[in-house]
PDB file of C-alpha atoms and ligand atoms in Angstrom:
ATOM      1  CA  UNK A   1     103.718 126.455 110.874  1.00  0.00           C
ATOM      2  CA  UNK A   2     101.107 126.978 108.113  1.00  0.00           C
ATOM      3  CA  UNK A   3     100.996 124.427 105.460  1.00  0.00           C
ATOM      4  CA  UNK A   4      98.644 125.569 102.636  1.00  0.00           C
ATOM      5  CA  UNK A   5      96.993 123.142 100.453  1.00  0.00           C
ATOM      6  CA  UNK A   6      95.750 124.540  97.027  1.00  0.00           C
ATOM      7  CA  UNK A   7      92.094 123.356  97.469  1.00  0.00           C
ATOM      8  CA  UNK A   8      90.748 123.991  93.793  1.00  0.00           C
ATOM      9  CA  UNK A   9      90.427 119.889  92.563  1.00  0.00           C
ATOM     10  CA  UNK A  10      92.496 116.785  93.434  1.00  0.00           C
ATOM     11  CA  UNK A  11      93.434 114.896  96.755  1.00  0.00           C
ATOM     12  CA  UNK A  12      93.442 118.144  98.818  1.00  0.00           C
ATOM     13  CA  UNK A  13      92.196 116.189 102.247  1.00  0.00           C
ATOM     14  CA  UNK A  14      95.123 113.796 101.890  1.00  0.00           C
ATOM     15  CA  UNK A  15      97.626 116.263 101.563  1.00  0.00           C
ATOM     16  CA  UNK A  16      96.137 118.398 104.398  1.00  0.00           C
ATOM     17  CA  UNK A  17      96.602 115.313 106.702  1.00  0.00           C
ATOM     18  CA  UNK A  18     100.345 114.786 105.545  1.00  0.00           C
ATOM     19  CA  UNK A  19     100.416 118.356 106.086  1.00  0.00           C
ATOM     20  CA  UNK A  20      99.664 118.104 109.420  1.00  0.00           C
ATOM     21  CA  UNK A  21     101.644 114.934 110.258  1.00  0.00           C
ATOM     22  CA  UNK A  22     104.784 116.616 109.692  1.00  0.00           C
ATOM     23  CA  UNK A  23     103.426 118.783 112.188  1.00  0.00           C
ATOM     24  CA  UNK A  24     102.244 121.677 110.407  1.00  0.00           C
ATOM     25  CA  UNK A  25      98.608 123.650 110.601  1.00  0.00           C
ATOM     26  CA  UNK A  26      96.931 123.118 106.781  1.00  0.00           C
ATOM     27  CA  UNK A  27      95.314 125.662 105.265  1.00  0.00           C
ATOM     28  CA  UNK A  28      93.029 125.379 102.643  1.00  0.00           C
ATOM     29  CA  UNK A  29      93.856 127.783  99.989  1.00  0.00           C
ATOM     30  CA  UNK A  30      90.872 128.893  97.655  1.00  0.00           C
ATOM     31  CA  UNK A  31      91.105 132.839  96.749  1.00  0.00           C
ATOM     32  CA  UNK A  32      94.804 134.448  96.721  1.00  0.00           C
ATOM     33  CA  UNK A  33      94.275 135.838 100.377  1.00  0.00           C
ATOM     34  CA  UNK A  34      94.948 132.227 101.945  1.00  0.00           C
ATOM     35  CA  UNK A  35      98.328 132.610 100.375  1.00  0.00           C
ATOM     36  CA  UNK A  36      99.097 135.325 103.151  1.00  0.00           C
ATOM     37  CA  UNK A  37     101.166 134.267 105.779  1.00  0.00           C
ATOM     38  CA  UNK A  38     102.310 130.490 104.777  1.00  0.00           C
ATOM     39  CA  UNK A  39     105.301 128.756 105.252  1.00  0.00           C
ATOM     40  CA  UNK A  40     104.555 125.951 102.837  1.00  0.00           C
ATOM     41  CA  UNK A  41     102.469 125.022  99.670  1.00  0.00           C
ATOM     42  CA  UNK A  42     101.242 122.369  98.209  1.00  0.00           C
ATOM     43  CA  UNK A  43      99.587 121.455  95.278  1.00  0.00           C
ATOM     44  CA  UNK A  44      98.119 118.216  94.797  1.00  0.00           C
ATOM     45  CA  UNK A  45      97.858 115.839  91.851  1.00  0.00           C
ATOM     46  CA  UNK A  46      94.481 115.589  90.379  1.00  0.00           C
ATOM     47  CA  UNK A  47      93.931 116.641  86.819  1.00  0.00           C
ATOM     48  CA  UNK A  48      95.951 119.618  85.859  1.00  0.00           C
ATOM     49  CA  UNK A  49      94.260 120.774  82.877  1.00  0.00           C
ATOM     50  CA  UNK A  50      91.184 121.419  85.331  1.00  0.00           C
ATOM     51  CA  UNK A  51      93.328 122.519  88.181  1.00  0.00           C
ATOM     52  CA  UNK A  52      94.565 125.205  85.881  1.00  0.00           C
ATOM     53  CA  UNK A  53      91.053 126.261  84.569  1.00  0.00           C
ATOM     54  CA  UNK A  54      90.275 126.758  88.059  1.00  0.00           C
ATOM     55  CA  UNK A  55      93.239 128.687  89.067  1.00  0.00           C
ATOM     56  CA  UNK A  56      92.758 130.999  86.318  1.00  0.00           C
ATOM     57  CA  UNK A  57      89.123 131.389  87.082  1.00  0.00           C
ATOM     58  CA  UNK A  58      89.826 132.228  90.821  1.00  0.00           C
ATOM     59  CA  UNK A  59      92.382 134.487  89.719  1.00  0.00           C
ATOM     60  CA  UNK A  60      94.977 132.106  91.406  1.00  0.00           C
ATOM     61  CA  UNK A  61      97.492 132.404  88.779  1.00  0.00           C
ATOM     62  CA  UNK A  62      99.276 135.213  89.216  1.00  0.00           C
ATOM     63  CA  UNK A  63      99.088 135.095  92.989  1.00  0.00           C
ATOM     64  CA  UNK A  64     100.482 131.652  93.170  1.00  0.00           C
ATOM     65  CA  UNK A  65     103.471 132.575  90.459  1.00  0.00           C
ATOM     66  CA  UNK A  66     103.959 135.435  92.867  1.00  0.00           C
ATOM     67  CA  UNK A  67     104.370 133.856  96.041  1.00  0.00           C
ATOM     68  CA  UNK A  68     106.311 130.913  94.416  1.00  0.00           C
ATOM     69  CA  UNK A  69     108.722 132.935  92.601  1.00  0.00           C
ATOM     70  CA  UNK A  70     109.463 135.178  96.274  1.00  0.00           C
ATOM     71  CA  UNK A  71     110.114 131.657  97.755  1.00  0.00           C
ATOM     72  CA  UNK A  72     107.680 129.815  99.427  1.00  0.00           C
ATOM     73  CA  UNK A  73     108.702 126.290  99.677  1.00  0.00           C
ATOM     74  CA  UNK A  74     106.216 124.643  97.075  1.00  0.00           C
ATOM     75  CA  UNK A  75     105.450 120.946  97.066  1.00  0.00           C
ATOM     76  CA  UNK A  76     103.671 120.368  93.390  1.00  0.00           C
ATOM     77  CA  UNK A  77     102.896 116.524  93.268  1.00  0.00           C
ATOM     78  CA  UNK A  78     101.818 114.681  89.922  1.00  0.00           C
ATOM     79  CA  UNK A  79      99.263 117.012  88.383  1.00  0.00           C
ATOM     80  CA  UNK A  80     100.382 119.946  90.658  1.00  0.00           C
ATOM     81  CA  UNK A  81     104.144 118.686  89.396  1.00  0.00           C
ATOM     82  CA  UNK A  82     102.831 119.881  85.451  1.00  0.00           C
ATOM     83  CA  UNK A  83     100.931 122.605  86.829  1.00  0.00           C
ATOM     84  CA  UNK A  84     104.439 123.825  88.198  1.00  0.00           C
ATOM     85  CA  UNK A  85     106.167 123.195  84.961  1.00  0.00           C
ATOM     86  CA  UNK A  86     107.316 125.457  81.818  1.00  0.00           C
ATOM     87  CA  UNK A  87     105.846 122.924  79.726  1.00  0.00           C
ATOM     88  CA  UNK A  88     104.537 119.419  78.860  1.00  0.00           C
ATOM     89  CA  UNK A  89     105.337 117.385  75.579  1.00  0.00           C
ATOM     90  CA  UNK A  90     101.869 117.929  74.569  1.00  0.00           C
ATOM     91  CA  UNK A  91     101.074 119.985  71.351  1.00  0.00           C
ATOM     92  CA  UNK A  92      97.393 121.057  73.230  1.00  0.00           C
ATOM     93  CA  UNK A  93      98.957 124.293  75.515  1.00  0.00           C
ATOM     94  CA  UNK A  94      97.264 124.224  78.902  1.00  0.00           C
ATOM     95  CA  UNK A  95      97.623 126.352  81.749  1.00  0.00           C
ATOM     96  CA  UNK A  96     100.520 126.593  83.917  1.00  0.00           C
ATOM     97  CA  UNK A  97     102.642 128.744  86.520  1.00  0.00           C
ATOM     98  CA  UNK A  98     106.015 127.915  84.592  1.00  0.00           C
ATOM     99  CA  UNK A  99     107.761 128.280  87.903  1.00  0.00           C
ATOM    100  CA  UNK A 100     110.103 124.853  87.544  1.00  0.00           C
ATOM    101  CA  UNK A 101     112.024 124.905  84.893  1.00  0.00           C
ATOM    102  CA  UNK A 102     111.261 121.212  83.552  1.00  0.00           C
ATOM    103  CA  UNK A 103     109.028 119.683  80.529  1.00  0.00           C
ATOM    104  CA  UNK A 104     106.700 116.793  81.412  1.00  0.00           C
ATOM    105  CA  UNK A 105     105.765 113.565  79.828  1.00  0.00           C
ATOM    106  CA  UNK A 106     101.688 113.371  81.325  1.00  0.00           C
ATOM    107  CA  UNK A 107     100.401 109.621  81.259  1.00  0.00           C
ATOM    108  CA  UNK A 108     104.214 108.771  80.709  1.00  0.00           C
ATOM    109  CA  UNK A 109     104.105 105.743  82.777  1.00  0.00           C
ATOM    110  CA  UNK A 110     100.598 104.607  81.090  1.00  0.00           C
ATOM    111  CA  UNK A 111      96.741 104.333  81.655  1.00  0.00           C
ATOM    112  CA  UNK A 112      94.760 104.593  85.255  1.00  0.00           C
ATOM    113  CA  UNK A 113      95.683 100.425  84.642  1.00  0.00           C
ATOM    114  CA  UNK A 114      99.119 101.149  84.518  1.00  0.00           C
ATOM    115  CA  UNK A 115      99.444 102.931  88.276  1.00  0.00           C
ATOM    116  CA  UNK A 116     101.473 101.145  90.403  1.00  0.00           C
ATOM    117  CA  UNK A 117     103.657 101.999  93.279  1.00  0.00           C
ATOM    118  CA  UNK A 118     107.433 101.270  94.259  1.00  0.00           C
ATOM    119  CA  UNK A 119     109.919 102.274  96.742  1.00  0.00           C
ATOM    120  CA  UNK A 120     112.565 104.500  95.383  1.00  0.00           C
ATOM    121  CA  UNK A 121     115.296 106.348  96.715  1.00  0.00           C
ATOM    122  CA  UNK A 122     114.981 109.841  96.899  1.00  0.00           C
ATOM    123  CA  UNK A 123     118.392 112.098  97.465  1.00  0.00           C
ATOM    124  CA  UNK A 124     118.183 113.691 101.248  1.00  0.00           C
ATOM    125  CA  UNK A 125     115.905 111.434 102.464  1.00  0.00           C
ATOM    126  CA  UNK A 126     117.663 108.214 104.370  1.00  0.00           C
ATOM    127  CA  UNK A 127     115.461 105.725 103.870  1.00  0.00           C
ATOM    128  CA  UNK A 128     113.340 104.566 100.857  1.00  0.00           C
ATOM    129  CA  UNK A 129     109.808 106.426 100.084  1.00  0.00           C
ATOM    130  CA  UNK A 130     106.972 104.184  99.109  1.00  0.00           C
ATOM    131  CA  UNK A 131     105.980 106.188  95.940  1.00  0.00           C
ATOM    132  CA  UNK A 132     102.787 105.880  94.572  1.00  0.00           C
ATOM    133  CA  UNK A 133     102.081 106.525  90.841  1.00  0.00           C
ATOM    134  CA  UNK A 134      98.705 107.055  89.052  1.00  0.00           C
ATOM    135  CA  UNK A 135      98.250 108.015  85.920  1.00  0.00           C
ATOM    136  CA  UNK A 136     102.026 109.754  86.036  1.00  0.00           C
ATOM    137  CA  UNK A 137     103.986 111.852  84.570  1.00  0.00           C
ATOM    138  CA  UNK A 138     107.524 111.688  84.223  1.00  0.00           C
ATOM    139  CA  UNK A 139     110.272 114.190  83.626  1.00  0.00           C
ATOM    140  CA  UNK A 140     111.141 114.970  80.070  1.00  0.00           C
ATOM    141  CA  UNK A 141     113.841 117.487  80.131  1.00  0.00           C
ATOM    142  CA  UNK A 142     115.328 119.182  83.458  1.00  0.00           C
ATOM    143  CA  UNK A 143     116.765 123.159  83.448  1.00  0.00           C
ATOM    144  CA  UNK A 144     120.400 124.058  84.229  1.00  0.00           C
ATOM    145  CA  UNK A 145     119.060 124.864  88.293  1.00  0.00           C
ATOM    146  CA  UNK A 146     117.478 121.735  88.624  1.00  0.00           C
ATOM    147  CA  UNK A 147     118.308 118.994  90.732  1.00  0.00           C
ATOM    148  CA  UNK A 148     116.999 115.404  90.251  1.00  0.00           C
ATOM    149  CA  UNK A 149     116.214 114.043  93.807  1.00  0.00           C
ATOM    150  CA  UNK A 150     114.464 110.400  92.153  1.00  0.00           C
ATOM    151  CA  UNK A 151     114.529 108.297  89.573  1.00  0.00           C
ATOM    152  CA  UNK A 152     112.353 105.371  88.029  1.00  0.00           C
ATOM    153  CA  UNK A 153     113.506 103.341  84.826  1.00  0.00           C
ATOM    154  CA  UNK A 154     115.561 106.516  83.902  1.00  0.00           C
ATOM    155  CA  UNK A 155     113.304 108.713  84.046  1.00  0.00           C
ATOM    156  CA  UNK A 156     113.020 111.760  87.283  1.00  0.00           C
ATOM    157  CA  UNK A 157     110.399 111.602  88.500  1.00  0.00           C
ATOM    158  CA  UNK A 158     111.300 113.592  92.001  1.00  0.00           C
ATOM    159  CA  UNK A 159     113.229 117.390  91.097  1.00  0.00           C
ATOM    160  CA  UNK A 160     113.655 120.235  93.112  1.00  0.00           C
ATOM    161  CA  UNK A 161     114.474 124.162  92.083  1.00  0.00           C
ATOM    162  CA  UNK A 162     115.212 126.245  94.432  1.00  0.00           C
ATOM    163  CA  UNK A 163     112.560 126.522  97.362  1.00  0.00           C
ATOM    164  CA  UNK A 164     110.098 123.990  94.901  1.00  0.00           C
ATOM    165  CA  UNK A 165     109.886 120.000  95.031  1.00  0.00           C
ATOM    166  CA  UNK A 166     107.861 118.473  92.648  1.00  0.00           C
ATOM    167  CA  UNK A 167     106.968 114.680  91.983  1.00  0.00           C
ATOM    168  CA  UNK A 168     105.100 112.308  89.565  1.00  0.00           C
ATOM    169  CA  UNK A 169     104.517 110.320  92.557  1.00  0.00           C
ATOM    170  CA  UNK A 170     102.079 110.671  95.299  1.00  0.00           C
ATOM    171  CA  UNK A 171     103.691 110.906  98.669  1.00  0.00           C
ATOM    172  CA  UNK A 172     100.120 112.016 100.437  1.00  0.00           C
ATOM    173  CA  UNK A 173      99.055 108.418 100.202  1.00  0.00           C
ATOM    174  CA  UNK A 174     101.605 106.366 102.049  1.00  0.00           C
ATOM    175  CA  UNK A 175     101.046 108.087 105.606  1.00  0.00           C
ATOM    176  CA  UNK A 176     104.674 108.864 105.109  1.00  0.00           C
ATOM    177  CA  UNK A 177     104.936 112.624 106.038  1.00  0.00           C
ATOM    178  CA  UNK A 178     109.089 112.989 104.880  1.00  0.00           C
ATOM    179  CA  UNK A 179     108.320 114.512 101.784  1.00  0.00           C
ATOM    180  CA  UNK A 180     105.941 117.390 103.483  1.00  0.00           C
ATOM    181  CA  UNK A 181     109.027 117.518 106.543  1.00  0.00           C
ATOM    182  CA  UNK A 182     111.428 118.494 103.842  1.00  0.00           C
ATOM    183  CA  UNK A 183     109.154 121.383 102.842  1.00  0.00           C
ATOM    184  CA  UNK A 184     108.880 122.216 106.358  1.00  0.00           C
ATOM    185  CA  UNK A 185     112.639 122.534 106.891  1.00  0.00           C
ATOM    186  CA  UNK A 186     113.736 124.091 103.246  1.00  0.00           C
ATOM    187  CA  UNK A 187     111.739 127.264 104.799  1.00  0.00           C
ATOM    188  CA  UNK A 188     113.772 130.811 105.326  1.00  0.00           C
ATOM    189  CA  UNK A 189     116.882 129.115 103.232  1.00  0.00           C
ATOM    190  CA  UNK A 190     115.523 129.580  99.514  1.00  0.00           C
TER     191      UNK A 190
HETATM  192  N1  LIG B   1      97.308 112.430  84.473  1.00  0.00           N
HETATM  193  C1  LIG B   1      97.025 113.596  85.255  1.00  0.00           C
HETATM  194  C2  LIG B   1      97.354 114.871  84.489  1.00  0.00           C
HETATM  195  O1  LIG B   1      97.928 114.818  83.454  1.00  0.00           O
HETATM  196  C3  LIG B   1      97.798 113.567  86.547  1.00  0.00           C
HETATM  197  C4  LIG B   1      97.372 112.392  87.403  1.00  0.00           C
HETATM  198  C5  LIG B   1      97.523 112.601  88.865  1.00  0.00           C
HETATM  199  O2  LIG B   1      97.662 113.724  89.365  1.00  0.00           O
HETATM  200  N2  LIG B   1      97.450 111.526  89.603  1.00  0.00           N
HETATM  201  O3  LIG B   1      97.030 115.919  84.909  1.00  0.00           O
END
């Protein structure tokens, strides 16, 4: 199976090894072509406001709305969570697919400083996932279709819509590969 890994900015190399320890062959997606023939996506955290710039300038936008919205199973972690999103709490608009139907809180959790990690429980998945947050976002306000799969202090911080899974956390870090398995298995049943 062909796990795609939006290559544009961010921790691309980490999720391309998750990728492939759920067993999957990644594929570094750079021009809209890559998108052709994948069975999963993700996007990884990083900054969004520059992951969107680039997008847009490699005429990624579109494609990737595209693709998303026919159902590939989409894994959007911390930056590539708000890249996902309709919106963020911020005033400043920045670029995003508006795919997931949730508004996010960037920095919610506080300052680079203010990273940490925890283990959380995360609906579907038995056991708990070491979940590591930097500079993350939380979940503001979820849509109707959305389902919250984790929490932290309240807050989501783990959702899923349909054939897309997004996080604050980081689950490319832990050597953990359940979060990319899930993808794996939610293809063909959007
Ligand atoms: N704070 C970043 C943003 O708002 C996200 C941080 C991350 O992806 N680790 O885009």
């Amino acid at each position: 199976m062909r796990f795609g890994v939006l290559a544009l900015q961010g921790d691309v190399r980490e999720h391309a090894a998750a990728a492939a320890a759920a067993g999957a062959e990644p594929v570094l997606v750079r021009v809209a072509e890559d998108l052709d023939g994948l069975d999963a996506l993700a996007i990884p955290g990083g900054e969004s406001t520059t992951i969107g710039k680039l997008a847009e300038r490699y005429g990624l936008v579109e494609p990737l709305r595209t693709a998303i919205e026919s159902g590939l199973p989409t894994l959007g972690t911390c930056a590539g969570m708000i890249f996902l999103a309709a919106g963020t709490t911020e005033a400043r608009p920045q670029v995003q697919l508006g795919v997931l139907d949730v508004v996010v809180r960037r920095n919610a959790f506080g300052s680079q400083v203010a990273s940490f990690e925890a283990d959380i429980d995360v609906v579907g998945i038995p056991d708990p996932v070491r979940a590591v947050f930097i500079r993350a976002p939380w979940i503001e306000k979820v849509g109707a279709g959305v389902e919250v799969l984790a929490e932290v202090e309240g807050h989501p911080v783990m959702v899923r819509e349909g054939n897309i899974v997004a996080t604050s956390f980081h689950p490319e870090l832990t050597g953990d590969p359940r979060v990319h398995t899930l993808l794996l298995h939610m293809r063909g049943r959007a």
